[in-house]
mmCIF file of C-alpha atoms in Angstrom:
data_model
loop_
_atom_site.group_PDB
_atom_site.id
_atom_site.type_symbol
_atom_site.label_atom_id
_atom_site.label_comp_id
_atom_site.label_asym_id
_atom_site.label_seq_id
_atom_site.Cartn_x
_atom_site.Cartn_y
_atom_site.Cartn_z
ATOM 1 C CA PHE A 1 142.612 -58.523 81.456
ATOM 2 C CA LEU A 2 142.145 -55.793 78.941
ATOM 3 C CA SER A 3 140.208 -53.526 77.007
ATOM 4 C CA PRO A 4 142.133 -52.041 74.360
ATOM 5 C CA TRP A 5 141.890 -50.157 71.439
ATOM 6 C CA ILE A 6 144.347 -47.828 69.156
ATOM 7 C CA ALA A 7 142.369 -45.085 68.186
ATOM 8 C CA THR A 8 144.572 -43.812 65.609
ATOM 9 C CA THR A 9 147.483 -45.269 63.289
ATOM 10 C CA GLY A 10 150.902 -44.083 64.738
ATOM 11 C CA PRO A 11 153.889 -44.956 66.596
ATOM 12 C CA LEU A 12 152.737 -48.948 68.045
ATOM 13 C CA PRO A 13 153.770 -51.171 68.619
ATOM 14 C CA LEU A 14 156.901 -49.861 69.629
ATOM 15 C CA VAL A 15 158.861 -52.868 68.499
ATOM 16 C CA GLU A 16 157.788 -53.919 64.962
ATOM 17 C CA SER A 17 158.298 -57.633 65.830
ATOM 18 C CA THR A 18 159.200 -60.264 69.080
ATOM 19 C CA GLN A 19 162.891 -60.255 67.066
ATOM 20 C CA SER A 20 163.272 -56.431 66.929
ATOM 21 C CA THR A 21 165.464 -54.732 69.879
ATOM 22 C CA TRP A 22 165.310 -50.981 67.957
ATOM 23 C CA GLY A 23 162.136 -50.501 70.554
ATOM 24 C CA ARG A 24 163.531 -51.689 73.586
ATOM 25 C CA HIS A 25 166.517 -49.078 73.263
ATOM 26 C CA LEU A 26 164.383 -46.231 73.201
ATOM 27 C CA SER A 27 164.852 -43.942 76.359
ATOM 28 C CA ILE A 28 161.139 -44.302 77.676
ATOM 29 C CA ALA A 29 159.436 -40.591 79.274
ATOM 30 C CA VAL A 30 156.133 -42.393 81.104
ATOM 31 C CA ILE A 31 154.614 -39.422 82.058
ATOM 32 C CA GLY A 32 151.292 -38.338 83.643
ATOM 33 C CA PRO A 33 148.847 -38.642 86.892
ATOM 34 C CA ASN A 34 148.357 -41.934 86.504
ATOM 35 C CA ALA A 35 151.735 -43.442 85.369
ATOM 36 C CA ASN A 36 152.529 -44.479 89.568
ATOM 37 C CA LEU A 37 148.999 -45.357 89.806
ATOM 38 C CA SER A 38 148.854 -48.604 92.070
ATOM 39 C CA GLU A 39 148.665 -49.472 95.527
ATOM 40 C CA PRO A 40 145.329 -48.184 95.615
ATOM 41 C CA MET A 41 143.701 -49.868 92.591
ATOM 42 C CA ASP A 42 144.819 -52.889 93.452
ATOM 43 C CA ARG A 43 143.539 -53.025 96.798
ATOM 44 C CA TYR A 44 140.165 -51.920 96.010
ATOM 45 C CA TYR A 45 139.471 -54.566 93.083
ATOM 46 C CA GLY A 46 141.522 -57.380 94.434
ATOM 47 C CA PRO A 47 142.743 -58.929 97.296
ATOM 48 C CA ILE A 48 144.941 -57.097 100.186
ATOM 49 C CA ALA A 49 148.417 -58.419 99.345
ATOM 50 C CA PRO A 50 148.212 -59.162 95.365
ATOM 51 C CA CYS A 51 151.300 -60.774 93.827
ATOM 52 C CA GLY A 52 153.699 -60.776 97.120
ATOM 53 C CA ASN A 53 152.768 -57.320 97.782
ATOM 54 C CA LYS A 54 154.337 -56.241 94.204
ATOM 55 C CA PHE A 55 152.085 -52.984 93.727
ATOM 56 C CA ASN A 56 152.916 -52.666 89.569
ATOM 57 C CA SER A 57 152.165 -49.690 88.190
ATOM 58 C CA MET A 58 152.553 -48.315 84.382
ATOM 59 C CA VAL A 59 156.612 -47.317 84.894
ATOM 60 C CA ASP A 60 156.839 -51.268 86.231
ATOM 61 C CA ALA A 61 155.298 -51.879 83.000
ATOM 62 C CA ILE A 62 157.637 -49.624 80.365
ATOM 63 C CA ARG A 63 160.570 -50.893 82.289
ATOM 64 C CA ARG A 64 160.172 -54.478 81.157
ATOM 65 C CA HIS A 65 160.610 -53.647 78.007
ATOM 66 C CA ALA A 66 162.272 -50.365 77.378
ATOM 67 C CA LYS A 67 165.992 -50.046 78.955
ATOM 68 C CA SER A 68 165.750 -46.120 79.889
ATOM 69 C CA THR A 69 162.399 -45.903 81.197
ATOM 70 C CA THR A 70 161.883 -42.170 83.382
ATOM 71 C CA TRP A 71 159.062 -40.861 84.709
ATOM 72 C CA HIS A 72 157.449 -37.627 86.045
ATOM 73 C CA TRP A 73 153.265 -37.278 87.387
ATOM 74 C CA GLY A 74 153.349 -33.564 86.093
ATOM 75 C CA VAL A 75 149.807 -33.244 87.519
ATOM 76 C CA ARG A 76 150.061 -35.159 90.331
ATOM 77 C CA GLN A 77 146.351 -35.860 91.002
ATOM 78 C CA VAL A 78 144.209 -36.723 88.156
ATOM 79 C CA LYS A 79 141.496 -33.966 89.501
ATOM 80 C CA GLY A 80 143.570 -31.427 90.253
ATOM 81 C CA ASN A 81 143.954 -28.062 88.562
ATOM 82 C CA HIS A 82 147.424 -27.739 89.603
ATOM 83 C CA THR A 83 150.509 -26.603 86.632
ATOM 84 C CA SER A 84 153.614 -26.533 88.907
ATOM 85 C CA GLU A 85 155.118 -29.556 87.541
ATOM 86 C CA ILE A 86 154.542 -29.534 84.246
ATOM 87 C CA PRO A 87 158.013 -27.582 83.398
ATOM 88 C CA ALA A 88 159.719 -30.761 84.691
ATOM 89 C CA ALA A 89 157.886 -33.386 83.226
ATOM 90 C CA VAL A 90 158.034 -31.157 79.842
ATOM 91 C CA LYS A 91 161.848 -30.825 80.037
ATOM 92 C CA LEU A 92 161.413 -35.590 80.963
ATOM 93 C CA ALA A 93 160.092 -35.434 77.542
ATOM 94 C CA LYS A 94 162.352 -33.253 75.616
ATOM 95 C CA GLU A 95 164.936 -35.168 76.375
ATOM 96 C CA ALA A 96 163.331 -38.602 75.779
ATOM 97 C CA ASP A 97 162.907 -40.824 72.164
ATOM 98 C CA MET A 98 159.176 -41.630 73.196
ATOM 99 C CA VAL A 99 156.900 -40.604 75.419
ATOM 100 C CA VAL A 100 153.631 -42.734 77.182
ATOM 101 C CA LEU A 101 151.569 -40.080 78.678
ATOM 102 C CA VAL A 102 149.280 -42.111 81.063
ATOM 103 C CA VAL A 103 145.969 -40.298 82.173
ATOM 104 C CA GLY A 104 142.405 -40.734 83.174
ATOM 105 C CA THR A 105 140.799 -40.983 86.804
ATOM 106 C CA ASP A 106 140.943 -42.535 90.140
ATOM 107 C CA LEU A 107 139.510 -43.869 93.166
ATOM 108 C CA THR A 108 138.599 -39.853 93.817
ATOM 109 C CA ILE A 109 137.091 -39.035 91.384
ATOM 110 C CA ALA A 110 134.666 -42.192 91.219
ATOM 111 C CA HIS A 111 134.300 -45.467 93.596
ATOM 112 C CA GLU A 112 131.175 -47.479 94.874
ATOM 113 C CA PHE A 113 128.847 -44.983 96.317
ATOM 114 C CA HIS A 114 130.975 -41.810 94.715
ATOM 115 C CA ASP A 115 129.650 -41.207 91.238
ATOM 116 C CA ASP A 116 131.887 -38.458 88.925
ATOM 117 C CA PRO A 117 129.953 -35.894 87.628
ATOM 118 C CA ASN A 118 131.716 -35.422 84.663
ATOM 119 C CA ILE A 119 132.832 -37.754 81.884
ATOM 120 C CA THR A 120 136.185 -34.857 81.015
ATOM 121 C CA LEU A 121 139.390 -35.314 82.229
ATOM 122 C CA SER A 122 140.791 -32.199 84.014
ATOM 123 C CA PRO A 123 141.752 -29.105 83.051
ATOM 124 C CA GLY A 124 145.372 -29.850 84.965
ATOM 125 C CA GLN A 125 145.736 -33.186 82.204
ATOM 126 C CA LEU A 126 144.434 -31.878 79.368
ATOM 127 C CA THR A 127 147.302 -28.994 80.437
ATOM 128 C CA LEU A 128 150.156 -30.794 80.652
ATOM 129 C CA ILE A 129 148.682 -33.018 77.553
ATOM 130 C CA ASP A 130 149.184 -30.505 75.504
ATOM 131 C CA ALA A 131 152.250 -29.391 76.915
ATOM 132 C CA ILE A 132 154.078 -32.531 76.156
ATOM 133 C CA THR A 133 153.474 -33.097 72.881
ATOM 134 C CA ARG A 134 154.289 -30.030 71.785
ATOM 135 C CA VAL A 135 157.763 -30.757 72.480
ATOM 136 C CA ALA A 136 157.985 -34.684 72.167
ATOM 137 C CA LYS A 137 159.931 -35.887 69.640
ATOM 138 C CA ARG A 138 157.472 -38.109 67.733
ATOM 139 C CA PRO A 139 154.095 -38.506 68.650
ATOM 140 C CA VAL A 140 152.842 -39.891 71.540
ATOM 141 C CA VAL A 141 151.217 -42.778 72.995
ATOM 142 C CA LEU A 142 148.201 -41.772 75.226
ATOM 143 C CA VAL A 143 147.099 -44.027 77.615
ATOM 144 C CA THR A 144 144.201 -43.718 79.235
ATOM 145 C CA LEU A 145 143.791 -45.781 83.021
ATOM 146 C CA THR A 146 139.967 -45.042 83.763
ATOM 147 C CA ALA A 147 136.611 -46.531 84.729
ATOM 148 C CA THR A 148 135.046 -43.400 83.143
ATOM 149 C CA PRO A 149 134.206 -43.112 80.576
ATOM 150 C CA VAL A 150 136.441 -39.379 79.649
ATOM 151 C CA ASP A 151 135.717 -37.972 76.070
ATOM 152 C CA LEU A 152 138.345 -37.783 74.216
ATOM 153 C CA THR A 153 137.080 -35.542 71.742
ATOM 154 C CA GLU A 154 139.651 -32.864 71.221
ATOM 155 C CA LEU A 155 142.837 -35.504 71.534
ATOM 156 C CA LEU A 156 141.232 -37.725 68.702
ATOM 157 C CA PRO A 157 142.177 -35.880 65.908
ATOM 158 C CA ASN A 158 145.798 -33.849 67.860
ATOM 159 C CA PRO A 159 148.617 -34.999 65.223
ATOM 160 C CA LYS A 160 151.340 -35.143 67.690
ATOM 161 C CA ILE A 161 149.121 -38.191 69.972
ATOM 162 C CA GLY A 162 150.238 -40.947 67.726
ATOM 163 C CA ALA A 163 147.954 -43.948 69.262
ATOM 164 C CA ILE A 164 145.425 -43.809 72.471
ATOM 165 C CA LEU A 165 144.984 -47.097 74.165
ATOM 166 C CA HIS A 166 142.108 -47.715 76.758
ATOM 167 C CA ALA A 167 142.841 -49.676 79.406
ATOM 168 C CA GLY A 168 140.066 -49.389 82.109
ATOM 169 C CA GLN A 169 141.194 -49.790 85.518
ATOM 170 C CA PRO A 170 143.337 -53.027 84.888
ATOM 171 C CA ALA A 171 144.641 -53.040 89.148
ATOM 172 C CA SER A 172 147.759 -55.407 88.725
ATOM 173 C CA ALA A 173 147.234 -56.974 85.632
ATOM 174 C CA VAL A 174 148.680 -53.693 84.218
ATOM 175 C CA LEU A 175 151.999 -54.813 83.438
ATOM 176 C CA GLY A 176 150.122 -56.866 80.468
ATOM 177 C CA ILE A 177 149.496 -52.967 78.920
ATOM 178 C CA GLY A 178 153.110 -52.811 78.445
ATOM 179 C CA ASP A 179 153.019 -56.836 76.259
ATOM 180 C CA VAL A 180 150.419 -55.250 74.341
ATOM 181 C CA LEU A 181 152.231 -51.424 73.867
ATOM 182 C CA TYR A 182 155.604 -53.308 72.778
ATOM 183 C CA GLY A 183 153.902 -56.063 70.165
ATOM 184 C CA GLU A 184 154.285 -58.821 72.307
ATOM 185 C CA LYS A 185 150.042 -59.285 72.379
ATOM 186 C CA ALA A 186 147.904 -57.508 69.887
ATOM 187 C CA PRO A 187 144.559 -55.817 71.177
ATOM 188 C CA ALA A 188 142.140 -57.362 70.708
ATOM 189 C CA GLY A 189 139.300 -55.517 73.096
ATOM 190 C CA ARG A 190 136.414 -53.862 72.007
ATOM 191 C CA LEU A 191 135.048 -50.799 73.992
ATOM 192 C CA ILE A 192 132.705 -52.178 76.595
ATOM 193 C CA GLN A 193 131.429 -48.474 76.457
ATOM 194 C CA THR A 194 130.500 -45.392 74.949
ATOM 195 C CA ILE A 195 132.238 -42.634 74.566
ATOM 196 C CA LEU A 196 130.052 -39.492 74.391
ATOM 197 C CA PRO A 197 130.784 -35.608 74.389
ATOM 198 C CA LYS A 198 131.250 -34.164 77.348
ATOM 199 C CA SER A 199 127.506 -32.256 76.799
ATOM 200 C CA TYR A 200 125.548 -35.290 77.477
ATOM 201 C CA GLN A 201 127.176 -34.997 81.702
ATOM 202 C CA ASP A 202 124.515 -31.903 81.655
ATOM 203 C CA GLU A 203 122.181 -33.308 79.851
ATOM 204 C CA ILE A 204 120.497 -36.254 82.010
ATOM 205 C CA SER A 205 120.135 -35.879 86.148
ATOM 206 C CA ILE A 206 122.015 -38.872 87.015
ATOM 207 C CA PHE A 207 118.549 -39.534 89.227
ATOM 208 C CA ASP A 208 116.991 -40.785 86.167
ATOM 209 C CA PHE A 209 117.567 -43.901 85.188
ATOM 210 C CA GLY A 210 115.213 -44.185 82.672
ATOM 211 C CA MET A 211 117.200 -46.419 79.586
ATOM 212 C CA ARG A 212 115.272 -45.079 76.688
ATOM 213 C CA PRO A 213 114.951 -41.874 75.758
ATOM 214 C CA GLY A 214 112.280 -39.400 76.230
ATOM 215 C CA PRO A 215 110.834 -36.549 79.097
ATOM 216 C CA SER A 216 112.236 -36.741 82.139
ATOM 217 C CA ASN A 217 110.602 -36.104 85.308
ATOM 218 C CA TYR A 218 114.532 -34.239 86.978
ATOM 219 C CA PRO A 219 115.678 -30.631 85.793
ATOM 220 C CA ARG A 220 119.460 -31.209 83.481
ATOM 221 C CA PRO A 221 122.619 -31.350 85.721
ATOM 222 C CA ASP A 222 123.750 -27.775 84.923
ATOM 223 C CA CYS A 223 120.373 -26.432 85.682
ATOM 224 C CA PRO A 224 121.159 -23.572 89.051
ATOM 225 C CA MET A 225 120.478 -25.444 92.190
ATOM 226 C CA GLN A 226 118.901 -21.736 93.761
ATOM 227 C CA ASN A 227 116.574 -21.915 90.773
ATOM 228 C CA ARG A 228 114.004 -23.823 91.294
ATOM 229 C CA SER A 229 112.377 -23.576 88.444
ATOM 230 C CA CYS A 230 113.582 -25.475 86.215
ATOM 231 C CA PRO A 231 112.183 -26.887 83.609
ATOM 232 C CA ASN A 232 112.587 -30.629 83.338
ATOM 233 C CA ALA A 233 115.264 -32.403 80.994
ATOM 234 C CA THR A 234 114.690 -34.577 78.031
ATOM 235 C CA ASN A 235 116.296 -38.515 78.197
ATOM 236 C CA PRO A 236 118.311 -39.202 74.964
ATOM 237 C CA GLY A 237 118.697 -42.417 76.191
ATOM 238 C CA ARG A 238 121.499 -44.011 77.948
ATOM 239 C CA THR A 239 123.972 -46.915 76.311
ATOM 240 C CA HIS A 240 124.445 -47.952 72.964
ATOM 241 C CA ARG A 241 120.875 -49.665 72.779
ATOM 242 C CA PHE A 242 119.099 -45.962 73.150
ATOM 243 C CA TYR A 243 120.875 -43.328 73.064
ATOM 244 C CA THR A 244 120.273 -41.065 70.075
ATOM 245 C CA GLY A 245 122.567 -38.365 70.590
ATOM 246 C CA ARG A 246 125.989 -38.093 68.720
ATOM 247 C CA VAL A 247 128.940 -40.692 69.654
ATOM 248 C CA VAL A 248 132.769 -39.980 70.011
ATOM 249 C CA LEU A 249 133.207 -43.401 69.764
ATOM 250 C CA PRO A 250 130.762 -46.449 70.151
ATOM 251 C CA PHE A 251 130.501 -49.057 71.806
ATOM 252 C CA GLY A 252 132.246 -52.205 70.007
ATOM 253 C CA PHE A 253 134.763 -49.774 68.442
ATOM 254 C CA GLY A 254 138.605 -51.361 68.211
ATOM 255 C CA LEU A 255 141.240 -51.185 66.474
ATOM 256 C CA SER A 256 144.463 -54.005 65.970
ATOM 257 C CA TYR A 257 147.498 -54.168 64.755
ATOM 258 C CA THR A 258 146.915 -56.189 61.963
ATOM 259 C CA THR A 259 143.461 -56.092 59.668
ATOM 260 C CA PHE A 260 140.550 -58.462 59.421
ATOM 261 C CA GLY A 261 137.616 -59.471 56.649
ATOM 262 C CA TYR A 262 134.509 -60.988 57.029
ATOM 263 C CA ARG A 263 131.926 -62.919 54.781
ATOM 264 C CA ILE A 264 129.003 -64.524 56.132
ATOM 265 C CA ILE A 265 129.120 -68.152 54.947
ATOM 266 C CA SER A 266 126.092 -69.262 56.486
ATOM 267 C CA ALA A 267 122.802 -67.414 57.166
ATOM 268 C CA PRO A 268 119.171 -68.280 57.194
ATOM 269 C CA VAL A 269 117.261 -67.314 53.935
ATOM 270 C CA GLY A 270 113.934 -66.041 55.991
ATOM 271 C CA PRO A 271 111.308 -65.834 56.617
ATOM 272 C CA VAL A 272 111.914 -67.602 60.641
ATOM 273 C CA SER A 273 109.206 -68.410 62.026
ATOM 274 C CA LEU A 274 109.134 -66.221 66.489
ATOM 275 C CA LYS A 275 106.856 -69.475 67.257
ATOM 276 C CA PRO A 276 109.088 -70.663 70.198
ATOM 277 C CA VAL A 277 109.714 -66.947 71.531
ATOM 278 C CA SER A 278 105.563 -66.181 71.365
ATOM 279 C CA LYS A 279 106.249 -69.898 73.992
ATOM 280 C CA LEU A 280 109.030 -68.597 75.764
ATOM 281 C CA ILE A 281 106.468 -65.250 76.236
ATOM 282 C CA ALA A 282 103.384 -66.953 77.752
ATOM 283 C CA ASP A 283 105.324 -70.245 79.443
ATOM 284 C CA THR A 284 106.662 -66.988 81.253
ATOM 285 C CA VAL A 285 103.482 -64.966 82.121
ATOM 286 C CA ALA A 286 101.975 -68.885 83.147
ATOM 287 C CA ALA A 287 104.904 -69.720 85.735
ATOM 288 C CA GLY A 288 104.390 -65.953 87.059
ATOM 289 C CA ARG A 289 107.653 -65.312 86.087
ATOM 290 C CA THR A 290 108.485 -61.524 85.160
ATOM 291 C CA PHE A 291 111.958 -62.632 83.975
ATOM 292 C CA PRO A 292 112.390 -65.539 81.277
ATOM 293 C CA ASP A 293 113.989 -68.980 82.649
ATOM 294 C CA ALA A 294 117.364 -68.674 80.891
ATOM 295 C CA ASN A 295 117.529 -72.021 79.936
ATOM 296 C CA LEU A 296 114.541 -71.427 77.717
ATOM 297 C CA ALA A 297 116.088 -68.511 76.641
ATOM 298 C CA ARG A 298 118.445 -70.451 74.504
ATOM 299 C CA PRO A 299 117.515 -73.728 72.780
ATOM 300 C CA ASP A 300 119.995 -75.373 71.256
ATOM 301 C CA PRO A 301 119.641 -75.819 68.507
ATOM 302 C CA PRO A 302 118.696 -71.908 68.379
ATOM 303 C CA ILE A 303 116.163 -70.535 66.369
ATOM 304 C CA ILE A 304 118.538 -68.302 64.412
ATOM 305 C CA SER A 305 122.227 -68.935 63.806
ATOM 306 C CA PHE A 306 124.979 -67.406 61.529
ATOM 307 C CA THR A 307 128.360 -68.510 60.563
ATOM 308 C CA LEU A 308 131.466 -66.110 59.562
ATOM 309 C CA GLN A 309 134.650 -66.396 57.947
ATOM 310 C CA VAL A 310 137.556 -64.338 59.568
ATOM 311 C CA THR A 311 140.872 -63.655 57.794
ATOM 312 C CA ASN A 312 143.583 -62.307 59.666
ATOM 313 C CA THR A 313 144.495 -60.005 56.144
ATOM 314 C CA GLY A 314 146.920 -58.204 58.408
ATOM 315 C CA SER A 315 150.926 -59.533 58.951
ATOM 316 C CA VAL A 316 150.624 -59.958 62.687
ATOM 317 C CA ASP A 317 149.382 -62.662 64.135
ATOM 318 C CA SER A 318 146.641 -61.908 66.681
ATOM 319 C CA ASP A 319 143.495 -62.614 68.313
ATOM 320 C CA HIS A 320 140.418 -61.136 67.350
ATOM 321 C CA SER A 321 137.201 -60.605 69.608
ATOM 322 C CA VAL A 322 133.653 -60.680 66.554
ATOM 323 C CA LEU A 323 130.332 -58.694 67.872
ATOM 324 C CA GLY A 324 127.004 -59.655 66.950
ATOM 325 C CA PHE A 325 123.853 -56.998 66.640
ATOM 326 C CA LEU A 326 120.851 -57.020 65.664
ATOM 327 C CA VAL A 327 118.564 -54.207 65.073
ATOM 328 C CA PRO A 328 115.143 -54.671 64.534
ATOM 329 C CA PRO A 329 112.589 -54.155 62.882
ATOM 330 C CA GLY A 330 110.924 -49.890 63.988
ATOM 331 C CA ALA A 331 114.438 -50.380 65.685
ATOM 332 C CA GLY A 332 114.367 -46.727 68.378
ATOM 333 C CA THR A 333 110.595 -46.100 67.915
ATOM 334 C CA ASN A 334 107.589 -46.972 70.542
ATOM 335 C CA GLY A 335 110.612 -48.421 73.295
ATOM 336 C CA ARG A 336 112.507 -50.443 70.863
ATOM 337 C CA PRO A 337 116.378 -50.665 71.206
ATOM 338 C CA LEU A 338 118.136 -49.244 68.025
ATOM 339 C CA GLN A 339 120.786 -52.569 68.395
ATOM 340 C CA THR A 340 121.694 -54.910 71.372
ATOM 341 C CA LEU A 341 124.377 -57.326 71.320
ATOM 342 C CA TYR A 342 123.426 -60.560 70.991
ATOM 343 C CA ASP A 343 126.878 -62.843 71.006
ATOM 344 C CA PHE A 344 130.170 -62.488 70.732
ATOM 345 C CA GLY A 345 132.881 -64.784 69.919
ATOM 346 C CA ARG A 346 136.741 -64.597 69.860
ATOM 347 C CA VAL A 347 139.364 -66.695 68.232
ATOM 348 C CA HIS A 348 143.240 -66.575 67.493
ATOM 349 C CA ILE A 349 143.986 -66.175 63.975
ATOM 350 C CA PRO A 350 147.570 -66.404 62.470
ATOM 351 C CA ALA A 351 148.522 -63.649 59.352
ATOM 352 C CA GLY A 352 147.068 -64.229 56.458
ATOM 353 C CA ALA A 353 144.612 -67.156 57.754
ATOM 354 C CA SER A 354 140.976 -67.752 58.594
ATOM 355 C CA THR A 355 139.091 -69.241 60.808
ATOM 356 C CA THR A 356 135.159 -69.542 61.427
ATOM 357 C CA VAL A 357 132.858 -67.987 63.920
ATOM 358 C CA THR A 358 129.318 -68.799 64.788
ATOM 359 C CA LEU A 359 126.958 -66.235 66.501
ATOM 360 C CA SER A 360 123.028 -66.830 67.662
ATOM 361 C CA PRO A 361 121.008 -64.977 69.316
ATOM 362 C CA SER A 362 118.509 -66.094 72.431
ATOM 363 C CA LEU A 363 115.059 -65.737 71.979
ATOM 364 C CA THR A 364 114.749 -62.882 74.393
ATOM 365 C CA ASP A 365 116.896 -60.769 71.628
ATOM 366 C CA PHE A 366 113.574 -60.821 69.334
ATOM 367 C CA THR A 367 111.274 -59.053 72.079
ATOM 368 C CA TYR A 368 111.219 -55.793 74.012
ATOM 369 C CA VAL A 369 109.864 -55.176 77.968
ATOM 370 C CA HIS A 370 106.847 -52.638 77.931
ATOM 371 C CA THR A 371 106.149 -50.301 80.080
ATOM 372 C CA ASP A 372 104.179 -53.078 82.159
ATOM 373 C CA GLY A 373 107.263 -55.064 82.192
ATOM 374 C CA GLY A 374 105.422 -57.352 80.214
ATOM 375 C CA ARG A 375 107.312 -58.623 76.747
ATOM 376 C CA ILE A 376 106.242 -58.187 73.114
ATOM 377 C CA ALA A 377 107.974 -60.307 70.085
ATOM 378 C CA MET A 378 108.578 -58.303 67.659
ATOM 379 C CA ASP A 379 108.401 -58.812 64.105
ATOM 380 C CA GLY A 380 109.801 -57.293 60.314
ATOM 381 C CA GLU A 381 112.740 -57.224 58.849
ATOM 382 C CA TYR A 382 115.733 -57.419 61.580
ATOM 383 C CA THR A 383 119.530 -56.372 60.701
ATOM 384 C CA PHE A 384 122.313 -58.369 61.396
ATOM 385 C CA ARG A 385 125.710 -56.746 61.625
ATOM 386 C CA PHE A 386 128.483 -58.920 62.495
ATOM 387 C CA SER A 387 131.355 -55.068 64.521
ATOM 388 C CA VAL A 388 130.353 -51.617 64.454
ATOM 389 C CA PRO A 389 131.011 -49.633 60.867
ATOM 390 C CA GLU A 390 133.491 -47.039 62.423
ATOM 391 C CA SER A 391 135.992 -49.964 63.651
ATOM 392 C CA ALA A 392 135.948 -51.090 59.354
ATOM 393 C CA ARG A 393 137.159 -48.247 58.242
ATOM 394 C CA PHE A 394 140.350 -49.090 59.413
ATOM 395 C CA ASP A 395 139.988 -52.621 58.160
ATOM 396 C CA GLN A 396 138.881 -54.518 60.635
ATOM 397 C CA GLY A 397 136.356 -56.907 59.014
ATOM 398 C CA TYR A 398 132.490 -56.211 58.979
ATOM 399 C CA ALA A 399 129.503 -57.741 57.250
ATOM 400 C CA GLU A 400 126.067 -57.653 57.708
ATOM 401 C CA VAL A 401 122.642 -59.610 56.259
ATOM 402 C CA LYS A 402 119.271 -58.819 56.710
ATOM 403 C CA VAL A 403 116.634 -61.768 57.635
ATOM 404 C CA ARG A 404 113.040 -61.611 58.340
ATOM 405 C CA MET A 405 111.053 -62.558 61.120
ATOM 406 C CA GLU A 406 107.056 -63.461 61.214
ATOM 407 C CA LEU A 407 104.941 -64.129 63.983
ATOM 408 C CA PRO A 408 102.658 -67.412 63.378
#
């Protein structure tokens, strides 16, 4: 129910073990416009009266663990710039042993039939974060509740922000965030979005649905409306498969309370024949279909598979998500994706133990879609990556292997 990631090493978990009581005696100040956000999200993403009409919030999530919990909006509206209540929040932060800042977006910013034009936190929220981090006794924990992947460029290097936990819009499952913050559960999710710099919002129009980079048929969003002669924009590509610009945090990034090591114990030597891929494409065309039959796209056994040994090299029992990416030959050229997430697995690994994970691509993962809608098989040398290099910098496991795939 969460897609959490710890962005920097810091004060988490608030309790070092399930037997420890030190963290539970800390006084916690929960501050931010999303601190007490509950009912609107619960009813939007779930039933009218969930949990016996009990609408839990981040305040409730912390109170289940901390004996002394206080809270304040600081900034009442996620898109507002009214800062008159920040001094009261600052007073609360000064008095507390620990601060949990809860920021992000809500349904006033983005919902069905209404897009968010920005991928930034509001100036009011940024002012609140700056004010609180300046006076907090310890580095704060920042929790982002948002469906919009907001730019975190200014927050990641802040030494007064000890950790960042992204929880999406958890609705009635918000109590689980407290379990993660207090170490009863270790974060094991991965980013399902790419965190982009705020400049991206001005690069490409929301009316340009093109995934691949290249010339756009629409002007840049920052083009003045009165200027009808604005040149068309250049699409930098969308999603981790095609975006060519700088990222703040990549799709698939995620950290944990423990560390992991990967070892590839089974992989094909190659070359591997793409004959089944060619047959799938031919059968799809013969059947008059646009999309291949999903049952045929994953034959049993698969034409290629990889088995990894995953070891929990740290001291905390934890779930772990292993992602399988492939980088095709000619990646990023002539309509080919930069990478594709072809499979993933989630396992629970006690501290010091190991387990195996087997991942397999589908036949369509070895194809790309031509501008006429037809699929074309990609032959050549592939790079198969397991998890993302950016997470590996924090000892979260990473491995890769190259395999040649050949057309008959």
